[in-house]
Coordinates of C-alpha atoms and ligand atoms in Angstrom, one line a residue:
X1 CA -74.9 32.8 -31.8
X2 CA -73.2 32.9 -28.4
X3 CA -75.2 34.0 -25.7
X4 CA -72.4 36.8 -24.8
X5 CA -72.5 38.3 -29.0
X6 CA -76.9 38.1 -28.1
X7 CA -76.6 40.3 -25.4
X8 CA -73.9 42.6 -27.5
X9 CA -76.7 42.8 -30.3
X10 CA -79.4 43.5 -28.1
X11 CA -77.3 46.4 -26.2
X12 CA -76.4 48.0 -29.6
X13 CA -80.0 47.8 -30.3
X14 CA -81.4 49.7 -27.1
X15 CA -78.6 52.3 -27.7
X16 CA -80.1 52.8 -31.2
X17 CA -83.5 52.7 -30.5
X18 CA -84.1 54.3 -26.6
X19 CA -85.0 57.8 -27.5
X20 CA -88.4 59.6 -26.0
X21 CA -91.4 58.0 -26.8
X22 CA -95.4 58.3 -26.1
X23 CA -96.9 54.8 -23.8
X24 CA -99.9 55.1 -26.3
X25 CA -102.8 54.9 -23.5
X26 CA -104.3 56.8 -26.2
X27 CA -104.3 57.6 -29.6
X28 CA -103.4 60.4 -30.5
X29 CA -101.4 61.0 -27.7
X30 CA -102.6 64.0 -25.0
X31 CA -99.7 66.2 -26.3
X32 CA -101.4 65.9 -29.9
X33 CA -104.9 66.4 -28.8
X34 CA -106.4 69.4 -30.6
X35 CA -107.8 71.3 -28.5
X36 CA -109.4 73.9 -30.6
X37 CA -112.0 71.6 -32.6
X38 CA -113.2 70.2 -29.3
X39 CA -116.1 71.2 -27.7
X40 CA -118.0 69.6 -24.9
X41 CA -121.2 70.1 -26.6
X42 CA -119.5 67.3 -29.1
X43 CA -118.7 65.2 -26.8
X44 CA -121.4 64.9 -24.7
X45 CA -123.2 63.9 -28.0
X46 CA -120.5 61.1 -29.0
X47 CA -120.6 59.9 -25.8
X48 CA -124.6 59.5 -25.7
X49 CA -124.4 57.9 -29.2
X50 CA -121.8 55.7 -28.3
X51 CA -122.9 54.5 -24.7
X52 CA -126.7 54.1 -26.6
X53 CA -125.1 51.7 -29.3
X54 CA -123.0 49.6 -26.9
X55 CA -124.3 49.3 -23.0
X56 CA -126.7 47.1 -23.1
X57 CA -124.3 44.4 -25.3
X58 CA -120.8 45.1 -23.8
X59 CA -121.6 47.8 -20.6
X60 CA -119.0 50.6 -20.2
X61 CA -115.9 50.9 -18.1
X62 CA -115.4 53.5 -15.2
X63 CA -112.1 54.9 -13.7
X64 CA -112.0 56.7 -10.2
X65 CA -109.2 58.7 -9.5
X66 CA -108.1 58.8 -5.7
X67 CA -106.0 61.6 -5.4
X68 CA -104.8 61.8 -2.1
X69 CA -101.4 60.5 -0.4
X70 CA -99.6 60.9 3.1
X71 CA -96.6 61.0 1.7
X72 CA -94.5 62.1 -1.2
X73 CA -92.1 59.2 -3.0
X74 CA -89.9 61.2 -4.9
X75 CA -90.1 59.1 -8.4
X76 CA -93.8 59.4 -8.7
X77 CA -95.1 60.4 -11.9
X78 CA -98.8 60.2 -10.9
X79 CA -101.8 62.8 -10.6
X80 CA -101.4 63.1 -6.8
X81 CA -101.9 65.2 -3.7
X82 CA -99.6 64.7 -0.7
X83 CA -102.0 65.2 2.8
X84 CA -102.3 63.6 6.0
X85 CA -105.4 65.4 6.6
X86 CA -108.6 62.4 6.4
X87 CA -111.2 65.1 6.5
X88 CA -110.7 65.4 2.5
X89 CA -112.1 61.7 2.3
X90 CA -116.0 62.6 2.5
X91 CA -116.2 65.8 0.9
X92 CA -114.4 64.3 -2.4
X93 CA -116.4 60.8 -2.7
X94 CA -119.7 62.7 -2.5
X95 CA -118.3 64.9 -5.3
X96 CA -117.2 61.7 -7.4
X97 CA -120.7 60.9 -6.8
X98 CA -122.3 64.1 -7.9
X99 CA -120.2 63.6 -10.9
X100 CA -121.6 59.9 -11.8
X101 CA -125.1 61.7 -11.3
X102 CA -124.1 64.4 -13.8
X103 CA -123.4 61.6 -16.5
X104 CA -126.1 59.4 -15.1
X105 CA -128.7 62.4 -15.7
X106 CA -127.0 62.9 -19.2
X107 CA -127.0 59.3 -20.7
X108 CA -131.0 58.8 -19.2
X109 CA -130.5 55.6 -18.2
X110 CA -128.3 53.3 -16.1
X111 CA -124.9 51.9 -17.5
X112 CA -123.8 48.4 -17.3
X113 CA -120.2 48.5 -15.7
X114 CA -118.2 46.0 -17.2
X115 CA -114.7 46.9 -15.9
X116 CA -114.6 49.6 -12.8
X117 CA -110.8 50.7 -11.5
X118 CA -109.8 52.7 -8.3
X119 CA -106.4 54.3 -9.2
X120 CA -104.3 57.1 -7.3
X121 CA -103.3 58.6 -5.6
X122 CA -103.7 55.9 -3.3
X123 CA -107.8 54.3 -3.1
X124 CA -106.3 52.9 0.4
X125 CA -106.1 56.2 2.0
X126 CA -109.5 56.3 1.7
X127 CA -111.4 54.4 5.2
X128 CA -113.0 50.7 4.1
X129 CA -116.0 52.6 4.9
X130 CA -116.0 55.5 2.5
X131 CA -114.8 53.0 0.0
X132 CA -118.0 51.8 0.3
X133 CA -120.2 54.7 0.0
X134 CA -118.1 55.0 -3.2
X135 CA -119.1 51.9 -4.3
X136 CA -122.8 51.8 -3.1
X137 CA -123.2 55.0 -4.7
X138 CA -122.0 54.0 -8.2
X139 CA -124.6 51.1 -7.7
X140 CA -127.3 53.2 -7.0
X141 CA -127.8 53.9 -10.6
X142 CA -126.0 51.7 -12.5
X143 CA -126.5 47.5 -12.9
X144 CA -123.3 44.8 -13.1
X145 CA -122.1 43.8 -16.8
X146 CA -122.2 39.9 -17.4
X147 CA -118.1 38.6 -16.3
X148 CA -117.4 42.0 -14.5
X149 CA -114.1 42.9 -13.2
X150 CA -113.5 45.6 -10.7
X151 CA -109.8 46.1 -9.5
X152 CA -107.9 48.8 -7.2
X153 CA -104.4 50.1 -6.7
X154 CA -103.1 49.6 -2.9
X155 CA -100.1 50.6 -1.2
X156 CA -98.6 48.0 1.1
X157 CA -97.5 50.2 3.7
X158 CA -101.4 50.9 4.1
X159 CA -103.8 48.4 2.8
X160 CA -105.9 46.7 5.6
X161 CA -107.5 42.9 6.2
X162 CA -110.3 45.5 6.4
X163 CA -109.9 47.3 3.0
X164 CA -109.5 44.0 1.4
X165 CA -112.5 42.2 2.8
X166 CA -114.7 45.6 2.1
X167 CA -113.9 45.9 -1.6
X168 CA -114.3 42.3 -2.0
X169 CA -117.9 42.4 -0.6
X170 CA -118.8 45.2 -3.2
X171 CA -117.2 43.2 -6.0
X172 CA -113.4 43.7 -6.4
X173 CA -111.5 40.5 -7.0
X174 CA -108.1 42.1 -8.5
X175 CA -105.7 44.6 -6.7
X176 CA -101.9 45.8 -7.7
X177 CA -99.4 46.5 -5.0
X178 CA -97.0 49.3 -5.7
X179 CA -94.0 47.6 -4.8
X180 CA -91.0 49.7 -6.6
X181 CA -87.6 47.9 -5.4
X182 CA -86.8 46.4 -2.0
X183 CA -83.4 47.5 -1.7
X184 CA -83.0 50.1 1.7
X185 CA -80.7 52.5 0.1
X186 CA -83.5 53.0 -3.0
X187 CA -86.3 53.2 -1.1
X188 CA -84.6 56.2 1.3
X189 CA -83.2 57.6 -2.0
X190 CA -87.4 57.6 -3.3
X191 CA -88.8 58.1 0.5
X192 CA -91.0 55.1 0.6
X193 CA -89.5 52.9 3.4
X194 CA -91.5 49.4 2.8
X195 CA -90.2 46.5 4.2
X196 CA -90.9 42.8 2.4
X197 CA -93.2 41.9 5.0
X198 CA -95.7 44.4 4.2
X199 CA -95.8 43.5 0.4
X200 CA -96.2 39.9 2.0
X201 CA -99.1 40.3 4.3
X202 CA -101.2 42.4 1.5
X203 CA -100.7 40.1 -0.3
X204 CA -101.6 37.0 1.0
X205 CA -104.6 38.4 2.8
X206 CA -106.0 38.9 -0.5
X207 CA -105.5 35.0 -1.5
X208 CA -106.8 34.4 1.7
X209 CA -110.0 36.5 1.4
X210 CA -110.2 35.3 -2.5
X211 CA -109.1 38.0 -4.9
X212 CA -108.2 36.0 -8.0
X213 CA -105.1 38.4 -9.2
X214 CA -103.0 40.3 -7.1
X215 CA -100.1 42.2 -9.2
X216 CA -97.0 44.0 -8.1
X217 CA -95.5 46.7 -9.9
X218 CA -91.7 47.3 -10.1
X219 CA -89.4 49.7 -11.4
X220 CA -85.9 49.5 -12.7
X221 CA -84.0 52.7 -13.7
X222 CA -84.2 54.1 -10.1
X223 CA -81.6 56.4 -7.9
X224 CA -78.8 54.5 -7.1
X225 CA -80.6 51.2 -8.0
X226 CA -78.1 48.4 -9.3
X227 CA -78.4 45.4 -11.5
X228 CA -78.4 43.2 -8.2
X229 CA -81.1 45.1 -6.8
X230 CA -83.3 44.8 -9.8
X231 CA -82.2 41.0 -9.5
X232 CA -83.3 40.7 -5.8
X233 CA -86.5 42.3 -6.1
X234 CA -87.3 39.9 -8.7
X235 CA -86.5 37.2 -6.8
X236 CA -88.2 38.8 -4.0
X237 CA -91.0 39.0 -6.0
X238 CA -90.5 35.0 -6.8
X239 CA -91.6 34.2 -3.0
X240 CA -95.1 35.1 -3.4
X241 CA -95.5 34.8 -7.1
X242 CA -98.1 37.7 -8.0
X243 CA -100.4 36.6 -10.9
X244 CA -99.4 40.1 -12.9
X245 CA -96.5 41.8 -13.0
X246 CA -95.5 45.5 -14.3
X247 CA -91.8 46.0 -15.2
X248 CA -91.6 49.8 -15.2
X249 CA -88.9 51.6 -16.7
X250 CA -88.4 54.4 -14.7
X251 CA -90.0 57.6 -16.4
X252 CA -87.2 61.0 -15.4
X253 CA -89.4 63.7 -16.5
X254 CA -88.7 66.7 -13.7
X255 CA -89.7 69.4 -15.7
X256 CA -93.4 68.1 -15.7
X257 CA -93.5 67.1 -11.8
X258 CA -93.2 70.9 -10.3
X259 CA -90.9 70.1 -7.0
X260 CA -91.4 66.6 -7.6
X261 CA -88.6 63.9 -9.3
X262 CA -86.2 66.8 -7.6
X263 CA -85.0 64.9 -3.9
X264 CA -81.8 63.1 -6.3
X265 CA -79.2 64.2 -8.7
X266 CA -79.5 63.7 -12.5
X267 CA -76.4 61.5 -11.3
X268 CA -77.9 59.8 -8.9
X269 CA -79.5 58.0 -11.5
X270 CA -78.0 54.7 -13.3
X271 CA -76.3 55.6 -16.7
X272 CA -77.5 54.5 -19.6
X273 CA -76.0 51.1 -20.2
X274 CA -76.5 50.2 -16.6
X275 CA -80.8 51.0 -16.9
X276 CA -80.7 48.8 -20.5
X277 CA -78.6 46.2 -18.7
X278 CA -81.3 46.2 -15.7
X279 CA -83.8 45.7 -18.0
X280 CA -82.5 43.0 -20.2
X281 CA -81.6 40.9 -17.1
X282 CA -84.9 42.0 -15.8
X283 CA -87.4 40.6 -18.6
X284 CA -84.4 37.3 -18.6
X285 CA -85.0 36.3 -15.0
X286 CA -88.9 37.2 -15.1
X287 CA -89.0 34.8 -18.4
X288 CA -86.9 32.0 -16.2
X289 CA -89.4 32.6 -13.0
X290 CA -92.3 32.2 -15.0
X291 CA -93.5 34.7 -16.2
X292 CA -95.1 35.8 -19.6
X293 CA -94.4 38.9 -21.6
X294 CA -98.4 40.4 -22.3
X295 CA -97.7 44.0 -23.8
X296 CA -95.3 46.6 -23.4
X297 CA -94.0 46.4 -19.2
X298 CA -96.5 44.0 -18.3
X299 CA -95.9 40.4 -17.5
X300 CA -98.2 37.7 -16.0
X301 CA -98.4 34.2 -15.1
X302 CA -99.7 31.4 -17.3
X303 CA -102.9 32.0 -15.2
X304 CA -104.3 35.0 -15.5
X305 CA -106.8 36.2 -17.3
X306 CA -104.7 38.8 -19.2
X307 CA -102.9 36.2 -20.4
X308 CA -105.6 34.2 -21.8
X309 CA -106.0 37.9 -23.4
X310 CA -103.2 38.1 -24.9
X311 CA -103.2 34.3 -26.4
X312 CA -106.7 34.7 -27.8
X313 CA -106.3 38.0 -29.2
X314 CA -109.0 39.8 -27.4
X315 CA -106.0 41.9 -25.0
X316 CA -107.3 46.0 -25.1
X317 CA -105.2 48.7 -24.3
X318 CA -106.7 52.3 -22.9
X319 CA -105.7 55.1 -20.3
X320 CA -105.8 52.7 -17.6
X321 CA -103.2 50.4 -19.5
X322 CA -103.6 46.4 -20.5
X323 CA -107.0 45.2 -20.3
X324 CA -109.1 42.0 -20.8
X325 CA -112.7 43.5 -21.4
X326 CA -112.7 46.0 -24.0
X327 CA -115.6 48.6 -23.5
X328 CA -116.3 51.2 -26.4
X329 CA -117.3 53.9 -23.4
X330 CA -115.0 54.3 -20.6
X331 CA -116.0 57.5 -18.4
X332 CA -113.3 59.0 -15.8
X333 CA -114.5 60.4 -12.4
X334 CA -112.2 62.7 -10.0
X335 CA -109.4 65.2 -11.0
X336 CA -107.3 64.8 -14.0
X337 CA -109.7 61.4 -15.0
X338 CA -110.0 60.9 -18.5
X339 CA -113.1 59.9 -20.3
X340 CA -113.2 58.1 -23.9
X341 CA -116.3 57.7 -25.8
X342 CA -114.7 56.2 -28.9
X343 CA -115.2 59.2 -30.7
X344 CA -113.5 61.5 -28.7
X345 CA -111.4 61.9 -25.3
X346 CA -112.1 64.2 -22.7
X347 CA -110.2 65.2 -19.3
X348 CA -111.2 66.4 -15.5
X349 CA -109.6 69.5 -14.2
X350 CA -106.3 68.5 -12.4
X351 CA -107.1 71.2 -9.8
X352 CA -109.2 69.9 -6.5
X353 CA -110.6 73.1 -5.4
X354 CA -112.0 73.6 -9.4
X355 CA -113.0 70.6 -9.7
X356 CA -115.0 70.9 -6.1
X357 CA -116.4 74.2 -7.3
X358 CA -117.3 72.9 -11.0
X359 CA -119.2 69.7 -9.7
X360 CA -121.3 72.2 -7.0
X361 CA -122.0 73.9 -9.8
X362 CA -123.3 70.8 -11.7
X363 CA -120.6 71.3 -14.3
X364 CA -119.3 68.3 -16.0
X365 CA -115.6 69.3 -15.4
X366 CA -113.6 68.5 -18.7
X367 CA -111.1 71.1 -19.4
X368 CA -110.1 69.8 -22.8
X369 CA -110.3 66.7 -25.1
X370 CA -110.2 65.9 -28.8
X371 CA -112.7 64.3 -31.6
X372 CA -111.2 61.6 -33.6
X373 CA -110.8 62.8 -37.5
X374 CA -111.7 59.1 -39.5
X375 CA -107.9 59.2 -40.2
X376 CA -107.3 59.2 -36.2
X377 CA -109.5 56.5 -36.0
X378 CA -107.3 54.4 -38.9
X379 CA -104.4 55.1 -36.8
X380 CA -105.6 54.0 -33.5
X381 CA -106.4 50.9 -34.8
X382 CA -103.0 50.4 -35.7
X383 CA -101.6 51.4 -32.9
X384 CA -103.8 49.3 -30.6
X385 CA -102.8 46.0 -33.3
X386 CA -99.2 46.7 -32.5
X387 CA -99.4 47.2 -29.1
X388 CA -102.1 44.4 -28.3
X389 CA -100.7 41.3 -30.9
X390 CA -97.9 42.8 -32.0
X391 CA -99.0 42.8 -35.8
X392 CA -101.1 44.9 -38.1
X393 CA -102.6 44.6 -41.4
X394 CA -104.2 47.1 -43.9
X395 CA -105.5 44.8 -46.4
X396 CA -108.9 45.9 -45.9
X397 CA -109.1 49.1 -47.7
X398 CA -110.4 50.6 -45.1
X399 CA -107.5 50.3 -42.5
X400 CA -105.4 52.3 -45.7
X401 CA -104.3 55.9 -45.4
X402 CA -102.4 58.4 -47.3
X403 CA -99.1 58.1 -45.2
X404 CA -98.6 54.1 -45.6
X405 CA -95.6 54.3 -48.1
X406 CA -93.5 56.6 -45.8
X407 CA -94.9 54.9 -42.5
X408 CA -93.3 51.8 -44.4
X409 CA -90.0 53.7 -45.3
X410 CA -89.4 54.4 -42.1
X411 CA -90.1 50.9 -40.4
X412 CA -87.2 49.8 -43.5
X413 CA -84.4 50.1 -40.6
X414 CA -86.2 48.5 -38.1
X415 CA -86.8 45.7 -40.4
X416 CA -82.8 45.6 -41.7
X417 CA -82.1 45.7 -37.5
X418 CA -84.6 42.3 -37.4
X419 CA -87.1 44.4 -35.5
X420 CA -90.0 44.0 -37.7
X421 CA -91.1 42.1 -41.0
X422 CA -93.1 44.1 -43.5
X423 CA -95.1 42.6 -46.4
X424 CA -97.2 44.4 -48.9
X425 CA -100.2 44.8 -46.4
X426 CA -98.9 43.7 -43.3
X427 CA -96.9 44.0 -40.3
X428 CA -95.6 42.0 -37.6
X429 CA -93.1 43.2 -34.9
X430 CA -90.6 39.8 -34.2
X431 CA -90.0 38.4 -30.6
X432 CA -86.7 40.8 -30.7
X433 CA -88.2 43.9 -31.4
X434 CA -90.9 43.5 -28.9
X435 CA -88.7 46.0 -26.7
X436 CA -89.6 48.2 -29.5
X437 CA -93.1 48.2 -30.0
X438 CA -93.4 52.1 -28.8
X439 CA -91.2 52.9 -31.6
X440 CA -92.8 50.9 -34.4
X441 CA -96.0 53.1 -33.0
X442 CA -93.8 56.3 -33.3
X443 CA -93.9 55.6 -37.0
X444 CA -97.9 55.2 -37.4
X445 CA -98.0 58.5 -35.4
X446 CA -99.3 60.6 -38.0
X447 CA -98.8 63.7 -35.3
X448 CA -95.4 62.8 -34.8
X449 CA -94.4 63.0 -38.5
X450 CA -96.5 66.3 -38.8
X451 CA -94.9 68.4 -36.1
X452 CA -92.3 67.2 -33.6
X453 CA -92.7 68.0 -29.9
X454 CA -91.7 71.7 -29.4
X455 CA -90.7 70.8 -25.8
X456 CA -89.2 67.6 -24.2
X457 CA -93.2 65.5 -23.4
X458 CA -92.1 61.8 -23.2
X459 CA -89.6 59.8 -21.2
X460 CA -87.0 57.5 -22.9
X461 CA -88.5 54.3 -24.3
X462 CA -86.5 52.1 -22.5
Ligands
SAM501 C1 -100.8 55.1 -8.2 S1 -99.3 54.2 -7.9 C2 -99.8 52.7 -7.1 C3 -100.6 52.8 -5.9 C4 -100.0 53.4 -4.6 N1 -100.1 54.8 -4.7 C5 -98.6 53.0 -4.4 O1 -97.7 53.8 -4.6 O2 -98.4 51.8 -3.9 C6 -99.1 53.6 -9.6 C7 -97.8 53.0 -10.0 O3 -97.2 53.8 -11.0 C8 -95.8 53.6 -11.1 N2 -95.1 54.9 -11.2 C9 -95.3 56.0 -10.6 N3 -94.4 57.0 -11.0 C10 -93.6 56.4 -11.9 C11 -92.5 56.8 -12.7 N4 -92.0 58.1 -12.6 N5 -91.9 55.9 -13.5 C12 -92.4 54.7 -13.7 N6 -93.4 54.2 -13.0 C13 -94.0 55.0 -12.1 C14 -95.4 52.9 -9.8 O4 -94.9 51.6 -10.0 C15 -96.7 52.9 -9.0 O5 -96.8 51.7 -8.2
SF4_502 S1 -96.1 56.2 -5.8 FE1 -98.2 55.9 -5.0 S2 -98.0 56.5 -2.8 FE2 -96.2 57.3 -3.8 S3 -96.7 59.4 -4.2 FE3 -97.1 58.2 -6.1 S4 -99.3 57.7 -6.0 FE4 -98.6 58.4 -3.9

């Protein structure tokens, strides 16, 4: 086929299948949780159970959530809270701390962390020296997993030789950038002013000081970002070659963010067929720089260690995204965290000031979660097959479920459209519908099927 009736094909496909769709962090998906057969009590005893059966063999994960940041970007979908105000910094890591004693004190013995991950927020708003007291603190009661990996979101404009070299001695060999686009008029458009030498210094300090994978993350889909910006940043990118990439689309969802995703028009945005065309040139000229498609938005080099993931068929996907050390226990610490005990999900209070009052109290401060039914459980393994290897099987009775035939009927079109191929007991997305992974996971959704989103939840696939 010419390359020019490809790229037709591929267009007409995105059209068809861009519609708003879960990222499956989780399944089921928070929207879906239900809230009224959860119970803390439950929980707590899942998680014991679960952390008893697997620590000692495979350790546990832990996720600190770093709320704070001096300023607003407009796009940002995170848990954040905007404040220039350093004071905050003590009185919130000795309350992450009280809240690793709570679970310490519940679980009677000390965890094994296998993977450990500072997200935000921004962790680099926080001094190298409370950083530390973070990280010392954690240590106090818990012991290092066998091949541990301990990673951190930075911001260029604010990441330090010093922040670098302090993390590093407690541990942390892998940190992401957020790097968005490079383009002036974008960045004054998404008030996050961050000029190419920034991302550069960061970034080589780190190689310097002997972090093993620095990764950048970009977005496409941005107000008033073109095709040729998408193209520089890439190329941008090129110069110091980061060892993981994320491709974001961006995700429009102002009636979640309160008075943020509001400092731009609807119109402001790129239509339609300019975002798919941005990201079909996108994931062209990452391919041609060298860089490998792992999962759904993420892209590394030949490398890295989620590659090697990906190849050998170990790759894990939870709430903090693409993984290469699957844990059965992952607990959350800070506002909004969530916490998965294989069993059952459970998440922080987004609130600081009840979350601050909660952990004085000695409260564990979930607000809600859910407990896997068996059939969840079936589904999740699905989904996690899909969005890991991009194939799933039920030939082991086990991995059946009531639903299979319709699940199957609706996966026919994809299948006509050369998305997926379907066997009796099997399923495996092709290199073309890899796009469309979220939506082969739309139709495993057993929630989905049962009741459709009252309200707009998710942003557009693509
Ligand atoms: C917590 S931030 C990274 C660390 C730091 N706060 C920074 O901005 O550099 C996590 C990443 O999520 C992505 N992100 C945030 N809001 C998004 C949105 N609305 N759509 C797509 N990606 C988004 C950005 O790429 C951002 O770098
Ligand atoms: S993108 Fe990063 S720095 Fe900007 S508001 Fe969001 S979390 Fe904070």
């Amino acid at each position: 086929m010419l390359p020019s009736q490809t790229k037709l094909l591929m267009s007409t496909l995105v059209q068809k299948y861009n519609i708003p769709g879960p990222r499956y962090t989780s399944y089921p998906t928070v929207p879906y949780w239900d809230l009224d057969t959860f119970s803390g009590h439950q929980w707590k005893s899942t998680l014991i159970r679960n952390f008893n059966e697997s620590n000692e063999e495979e350790g546990i994960s832990l996720y600190i959530h770093l709320p704070f940041c001096e300023s607003l970007c407009t796009f940002c979908g995170c848990h954040k809270r905007i404040t220039k105000r350093h004071e905050v910094e003590n009185p919130y890591i000795s309350n992450v701390l009280k809240e690793w004693k709570l679970y310490c004190d519940l679980l009677e013995s000390k965890p094994k962390i296998k993977e450990l991950h500072l997200g935000g927020g921004t962790p680099t708003f926080f001094s190298p020296e409370n950083l530390t007291r973070l990280i010392n603190g954690i240590f106090k009661t818990a012991t290092h997993a066998e091949n541990y990996e301990f990673s951190f979101e930075g911001h260029p404009n604010n990441t330090t030789k010093e922040h670098l070299q302090s993390l590093y001695d407690v541990g942390f060999r892998r940190v992401s950038y957020g790097v968005q686009d490079y383009n002036k008029k974008v960045q004054l458009a998404i008030h996050r002013m961050q000029p190419f030498v920034n991302v550069k210094n960061v970034t080589e300090w780190a190689r310097e000081i002997g972090y093993t994978s620095v990764g950048h993350d970009i977005i496409f889909g941005l107000p008033f970002q073109s095709i040729d910006d998408v193209a520089e940043t890439i190329l941008k990118t090129k110069e110091l070659m980061p060892d993981r990439l994320a491709f974001y689309s961006y995700a429009h969802v102002p009636w979640l963010k309160g008075n943020g995703q509001r400092g731009y028009k609807d119109s402001d945005l790129p239509k339609a067929e300019v975002k798919r065309e941005q990201y079909e040139m996108g994931k062209a000229l990452l391919a041609e720089v060298g860089y490998s498609e792992i999962g759904m938005d993420h892209f590394s080099l030949k490398t890295d260690s989620l590659y090697s993931a990906m190849k050998n068929g170990t790759l894990h996907r939870n709430f903090m995204g693409y993984t290469a050390s699957k844990t059965r226990v992952m607990i959350g610490l800070g506002v909004s965290s969530i916490s998965d005990s294989w069993d059952s999900f459970a998440q922080n209070v987004k609130n600081l000031e009840e979350y601050g009052h909660l952990i004085e109290n000695n409260i564990i401060p979930i607000y809600r979660g859910h407990i896997l039914t068996n059939e969840d459980k079936i589904i999740r393994r699905h989904i996690l097959n899909l969005m890991c290897r991009f194939r799933t099987n039920w030939e082991n009775p086990e991995d059946r479920f009531n639903e299979l035939p319709e699940v199957k009927h609706k996966l026919n079109e994809m299948a006509m459209d050369g998305l997926v191929e379907i066997t009796s007991d099997s399923i495996y997305v092709t290199e073309k519908g890899r796009p469309f992974v979220r939506n082969v996971c739309m139709a495993f959704d057993l929630f989905l099927h049962r009741k459709a989103p009252d309200t707009r939840l998710f942003s557009m696939t693509i």
